[in-house]
Amino acid sequence: MGFQIGMRIPPRIGKEGLEKIAEWAGASGLDVLDVPKLTPDVKQTCEENGLNIGTVDAVKMGELLSTDDARRSAAVVEVKKQMREMAELNVRTMFMCLVPEEITQSREESFAIWKETFPDLIDFAEKEGVFVAIEGWPGPAPHYPTIGCTPEMWRAMFEVVPSKYFGLNYDPSHLVRLGIDHLRALEEFGNRIVYCHGKDTELLQEELYEFGTLPPTFKPHYGFSEGAWRYTIPGEGEIKWEKIAARLERFGYDGPVSIELEDGRHWGSIKAERRGIVKAAAHLRACFN
């Protein structure tokens, strides 16, 4: 299939600056880099190291769901400006995680605000040729306020905004931790996937016995965990990536699989982060090519 493998930039690697990041990523065999901000210099640095740009993080994501009309309107203006700048540089995928700035805001309330704001925003994105990929992280405990992280929400959102320029950043790790069948979700929503993250989740049976589905009373046993699960690199969790590869191919997805490194075993130093990225990339290439 020739899937490309990329990465979001982990924090320790990120502190080295874009030139060193891109140099290492290209030399390590990666094809794509997701960037928090896009400028002509960022694009040039990536191209000089043989890298395409995958996604660009949207600005003011929380403010897009603000109950304050002025803040929300200002955020829409800024996101539209960013979309136009992306289109001018021929970068076509914007990453969004729709967590409201007030994390106690209910998902139902956020959805009502989103429904008034996003049809116009996605009309603009479509005119510019920019795809919006929404991330399925449910948000911070204990409120889990993100909209767009379950099939229930996806159906409602796609009914409001049917445009193909509004779609999913498919990250099965979040579905596994939520108890949602990630392959069934892929079957139902495969034609709405505009980007894919390479991240996994291990289900922890001993911790499930200790805590149940509640957060632990004291602290989790692992990093990137809320109790009975932990995020991992692909190949060290529950997900059969070769099955995902087969289904993405059937749905005609031809974008990258971008590693999002959130794994306590591969964390805390540049060396550990690089090791995690390299191991994840090797596993994904074996499954996707």
Coordinates of C-alpha atoms in Angstrom, one line a residue:
M1 CA 0.0 0.0 0.0
G2 CA 2.9 2.4 0.6
F3 CA 1.3 4.1 3.7
Q4 CA 3.4 6.9 5.0
I5 CA 4.5 6.9 8.7
G6 CA 4.7 10.2 10.6
M7 CA 4.7 11.6 14.1
R8 CA 3.4 14.3 16.3
I9 CA 6.3 15.9 18.0
P10 CA 6.9 14.7 21.6
P11 CA 8.0 17.2 24.2
R12 CA 11.6 16.4 24.8
I13 CA 12.3 15.9 21.1
G14 CA 10.4 19.2 20.5
K15 CA 12.8 21.1 22.7
E16 CA 15.6 20.6 20.2
G17 CA 14.0 22.9 17.7
L18 CA 12.5 22.2 14.3
E19 CA 15.7 21.9 12.3
K20 CA 17.0 19.1 14.5
I21 CA 13.6 17.5 14.8
A22 CA 13.2 17.3 11.0
E23 CA 16.8 16.1 10.5
W24 CA 16.3 13.3 13.0
A25 CA 12.8 12.3 11.7
G26 CA 14.0 12.2 8.1
A27 CA 17.1 10.2 8.9
S28 CA 15.0 7.8 11.0
G29 CA 12.9 6.9 7.9
L30 CA 9.8 8.9 8.8
D31 CA 7.8 10.4 6.0
V32 CA 5.5 13.0 7.7
L33 CA 5.7 15.5 10.5
D34 CA 2.7 17.0 12.3
V35 CA 3.4 20.5 13.3
P36 CA 1.8 22.8 15.9
K37 CA 2.2 25.9 13.7
L38 CA 2.8 26.4 10.0
T39 CA 5.0 29.0 8.4
P40 CA 6.8 29.0 5.1
D41 CA 10.0 28.3 7.0
V42 CA 8.5 25.3 8.8
K43 CA 7.4 23.9 5.4
Q44 CA 10.8 24.5 3.8
T45 CA 12.6 22.8 6.8
C46 CA 10.4 19.8 6.5
E47 CA 10.9 19.5 2.7
E48 CA 14.7 19.9 3.0
N49 CA 14.6 16.7 5.2
G50 CA 12.3 14.7 2.9
L51 CA 9.2 15.2 5.1
N52 CA 5.7 16.1 4.2
I53 CA 3.5 18.0 6.7
G54 CA 0.6 15.9 8.0
T55 CA -1.6 18.1 10.3
V56 CA -1.4 21.6 11.7
D57 CA -3.0 22.2 15.1
A58 CA -5.9 24.6 14.9
V59 CA -5.6 27.8 17.0
K60 CA -8.1 28.7 19.7
M61 CA -9.8 25.3 19.7
G62 CA -11.4 25.8 23.2
E63 CA -12.7 29.2 22.3
L64 CA -14.6 27.8 19.3
L65 CA -17.0 26.3 21.9
S66 CA -17.1 29.4 24.2
T67 CA -20.4 30.6 25.6
D68 CA -19.1 34.1 25.0
D69 CA -20.2 35.2 21.6
A70 CA -17.4 37.7 21.1
R71 CA -14.7 35.2 22.1
R72 CA -16.2 32.5 19.8
S73 CA -16.5 34.9 16.9
A74 CA -12.9 36.0 17.3
A75 CA -11.8 32.4 17.3
V76 CA -13.7 31.6 14.1
V77 CA -11.9 34.6 12.4
E78 CA -8.5 33.3 13.6
V79 CA -9.2 29.7 12.4
K80 CA -10.4 30.9 9.0
K81 CA -7.2 33.0 8.7
Q82 CA -5.2 29.9 9.6
M83 CA -7.0 27.8 7.0
R84 CA -6.3 30.3 4.3
E85 CA -2.6 30.4 5.2
M86 CA -2.5 26.6 5.1
A87 CA -4.1 26.5 1.7
E88 CA -1.6 29.0 0.4
L89 CA 1.2 26.6 1.4
N90 CA -0.7 23.6 0.1
V91 CA -1.1 21.9 3.5
R92 CA -4.5 20.4 3.7
T93 CA -5.3 18.9 7.1
M94 CA -6.1 20.8 10.3
F95 CA -6.1 19.0 13.6
M96 CA -8.8 19.8 16.2
C97 CA -9.6 18.4 19.6
L98 CA -12.9 20.0 20.6
V99 CA -12.5 20.5 24.3
P100 CA -14.3 23.6 25.6
E101 CA -12.3 26.2 27.4
E102 CA -14.7 25.7 30.4
I103 CA -14.1 22.0 31.1
T104 CA -17.2 21.7 33.3
Q105 CA -19.3 22.6 30.2
S106 CA -21.5 19.6 29.3
R107 CA -21.1 17.9 26.0
E108 CA -24.7 18.7 25.2
E109 CA -24.2 22.4 25.7
S110 CA -21.0 22.3 23.7
F111 CA -22.7 20.5 20.8
A112 CA -25.4 23.2 20.7
I113 CA -22.7 25.8 20.4
W114 CA -20.8 23.8 17.8
K115 CA -24.0 23.3 15.7
E116 CA -24.3 27.0 15.4
T117 CA -20.6 27.7 14.6
F118 CA -19.2 24.8 12.5
P119 CA -21.5 24.7 9.4
D120 CA -20.1 28.1 8.3
L121 CA -16.6 27.2 9.4
I122 CA -16.6 24.0 7.4
D123 CA -18.1 25.8 4.3
F124 CA -15.1 28.1 4.5
A125 CA -12.7 25.1 4.9
E126 CA -14.2 23.4 1.8
K127 CA -13.7 26.5 -0.3
E128 CA -10.1 26.6 0.8
G129 CA -9.6 22.9 0.3
V130 CA -8.7 22.3 4.0
F131 CA -9.9 19.1 5.8
V132 CA -10.7 19.3 9.5
A133 CA -9.8 16.2 11.5
I134 CA -11.3 15.9 14.9
E135 CA -9.5 14.0 17.6
G136 CA -11.4 11.5 19.9
W137 CA -9.6 12.1 23.2
P138 CA -12.5 12.4 25.7
G139 CA -10.8 15.2 27.6
P140 CA -9.6 15.6 31.1
A141 CA -11.2 13.7 34.1
P142 CA -13.6 13.9 35.7
H143 CA -15.8 15.8 33.2
Y144 CA -14.6 14.3 29.9
P145 CA -16.1 17.3 28.1
T146 CA -14.8 16.7 24.5
I147 CA -17.3 16.5 21.7
G148 CA -16.6 14.2 18.9
C149 CA -15.2 11.2 20.7
T150 CA -17.9 8.5 20.4
P151 CA -20.1 7.1 17.6
E152 CA -23.2 8.7 19.2
M153 CA -21.6 12.1 18.8
W154 CA -20.1 11.5 15.3
R155 CA -23.5 10.5 13.9
A156 CA -25.0 13.7 15.3
M157 CA -22.1 15.9 14.0
F158 CA -22.1 14.4 10.5
E159 CA -25.8 14.9 10.2
V160 CA -25.3 18.6 10.9
V161 CA -22.1 18.9 8.7
P162 CA -22.2 16.2 5.9
S163 CA -19.2 17.8 4.1
K164 CA -16.3 15.4 3.5
Y165 CA -14.0 18.3 4.6
F166 CA -15.1 17.6 8.2
G167 CA -14.0 14.2 9.4
L168 CA -12.2 12.1 11.9
N169 CA -8.7 11.8 13.1
Y170 CA -9.0 8.0 13.7
D171 CA -7.2 7.2 16.9
P172 CA -8.2 3.7 18.1
S173 CA -6.4 4.0 21.5
H174 CA -9.2 6.3 22.8
L175 CA -11.9 3.9 21.7
V176 CA -10.3 0.9 23.4
R177 CA -10.0 2.7 26.7
L178 CA -13.7 3.8 26.4
G179 CA -14.8 0.2 25.8
I180 CA -15.9 1.0 22.2
D181 CA -15.2 -1.5 19.4
H182 CA -12.6 0.3 17.4
L183 CA -13.0 -1.9 14.3
R184 CA -16.8 -1.6 14.3
A185 CA -16.3 2.2 14.5
L186 CA -13.9 2.0 11.6
E187 CA -16.5 0.0 9.6
E188 CA -19.2 2.6 10.3
F189 CA -17.2 5.8 9.9
G190 CA -14.4 4.7 7.6
N191 CA -15.5 7.1 4.8
R192 CA -15.2 10.0 7.3
I193 CA -11.6 9.4 8.3
V194 CA -9.3 12.1 7.1
Y195 CA -6.3 11.3 9.3
C196 CA -5.0 8.5 11.5
H197 CA -2.9 8.4 14.7
G198 CA -0.7 5.5 15.6
K199 CA -1.3 4.9 19.3
D200 CA -2.4 1.9 21.3
T201 CA -3.9 1.0 24.6
E202 CA -3.2 -1.9 26.9
L203 CA -6.1 -3.1 29.1
L204 CA -4.8 -3.9 32.6
Q205 CA -6.7 -6.8 34.1
E206 CA -5.1 -6.6 37.6
E207 CA -5.8 -2.9 37.8
L208 CA -9.4 -3.6 36.6
Y209 CA -9.7 -5.9 39.6
E210 CA -8.2 -3.3 41.9
F211 CA -10.1 -0.2 40.8
G212 CA -12.8 -1.4 38.5
T213 CA -13.6 1.3 36.0
L214 CA -13.2 4.0 38.6
P215 CA -10.0 6.1 38.7
P216 CA -7.6 4.8 41.5
T217 CA -8.0 6.3 44.9
F218 CA -4.3 7.1 45.1
K219 CA -2.5 7.1 41.8
P220 CA -2.3 5.0 38.7
H221 CA 0.4 2.3 38.5
Y222 CA 1.6 3.5 35.0
G223 CA 2.1 6.7 33.1
F224 CA -0.6 7.8 30.6
S225 CA -3.2 5.8 32.6
E226 CA -6.3 6.5 34.6
G227 CA -6.4 3.1 36.2
A228 CA -7.4 0.0 34.3
W229 CA -5.8 1.0 31.0
R230 CA -2.6 2.6 29.8
Y231 CA -1.7 4.2 26.4
T232 CA 1.2 2.5 24.6
I233 CA 3.0 2.6 21.4
P234 CA 1.6 0.4 18.6
G235 CA 2.5 -3.2 19.1
E236 CA 2.4 -3.1 22.9
G237 CA -1.4 -2.8 23.3
E238 CA -4.6 -4.5 22.3
I239 CA -4.9 -3.3 18.7
K240 CA -4.2 -5.5 15.7
W241 CA -2.9 -2.9 13.4
E242 CA -2.9 -5.2 10.3
K243 CA -6.7 -5.3 10.7
I244 CA -6.8 -1.5 10.7
A245 CA -4.6 -1.4 7.7
A246 CA -6.8 -3.7 5.7
R247 CA -9.9 -1.7 6.5
L248 CA -8.3 1.7 5.8
E249 CA -7.1 0.4 2.5
R250 CA -10.7 -0.8 1.6
F251 CA -12.1 2.6 2.4
G252 CA -9.5 4.3 0.2
Y253 CA -7.6 6.1 2.9
D254 CA -4.3 7.2 1.5
G255 CA -3.1 9.6 4.3
P256 CA -0.4 8.9 6.8
V257 CA -0.4 7.0 10.1
S258 CA 1.1 9.4 12.5
I259 CA 2.6 8.2 15.8
E260 CA 1.4 10.0 18.9
L261 CA 3.8 9.1 21.5
E262 CA 2.1 8.7 24.9
D263 CA 3.7 5.8 26.7
G264 CA 5.3 5.9 30.1
R265 CA 7.9 3.3 29.0
H266 CA 9.2 5.6 26.2
W267 CA 9.1 8.9 28.0
G268 CA 11.1 11.4 30.0
S269 CA 14.2 11.8 27.8
I270 CA 15.1 12.4 24.2
K271 CA 16.6 8.9 24.1
A272 CA 13.4 7.3 25.4
E273 CA 11.2 9.3 23.1
R274 CA 13.3 8.4 20.0
R275 CA 13.3 4.8 21.0
G276 CA 9.5 4.8 21.3
I277 CA 9.1 6.5 17.9
V278 CA 11.5 4.1 16.1
K279 CA 9.8 1.0 17.7
A280 CA 6.3 2.3 16.8
A281 CA 7.3 3.1 13.3
A282 CA 8.8 -0.4 12.7
H283 CA 5.7 -2.1 14.0
L284 CA 3.4 0.1 11.8
R285 CA 5.5 -0.4 8.7
A286 CA 5.3 -4.2 9.2
C287 CA 1.5 -4.0 9.4
F288 CA 0.8 -1.4 6.7
N289 CA 3.2 -2.3 4.0

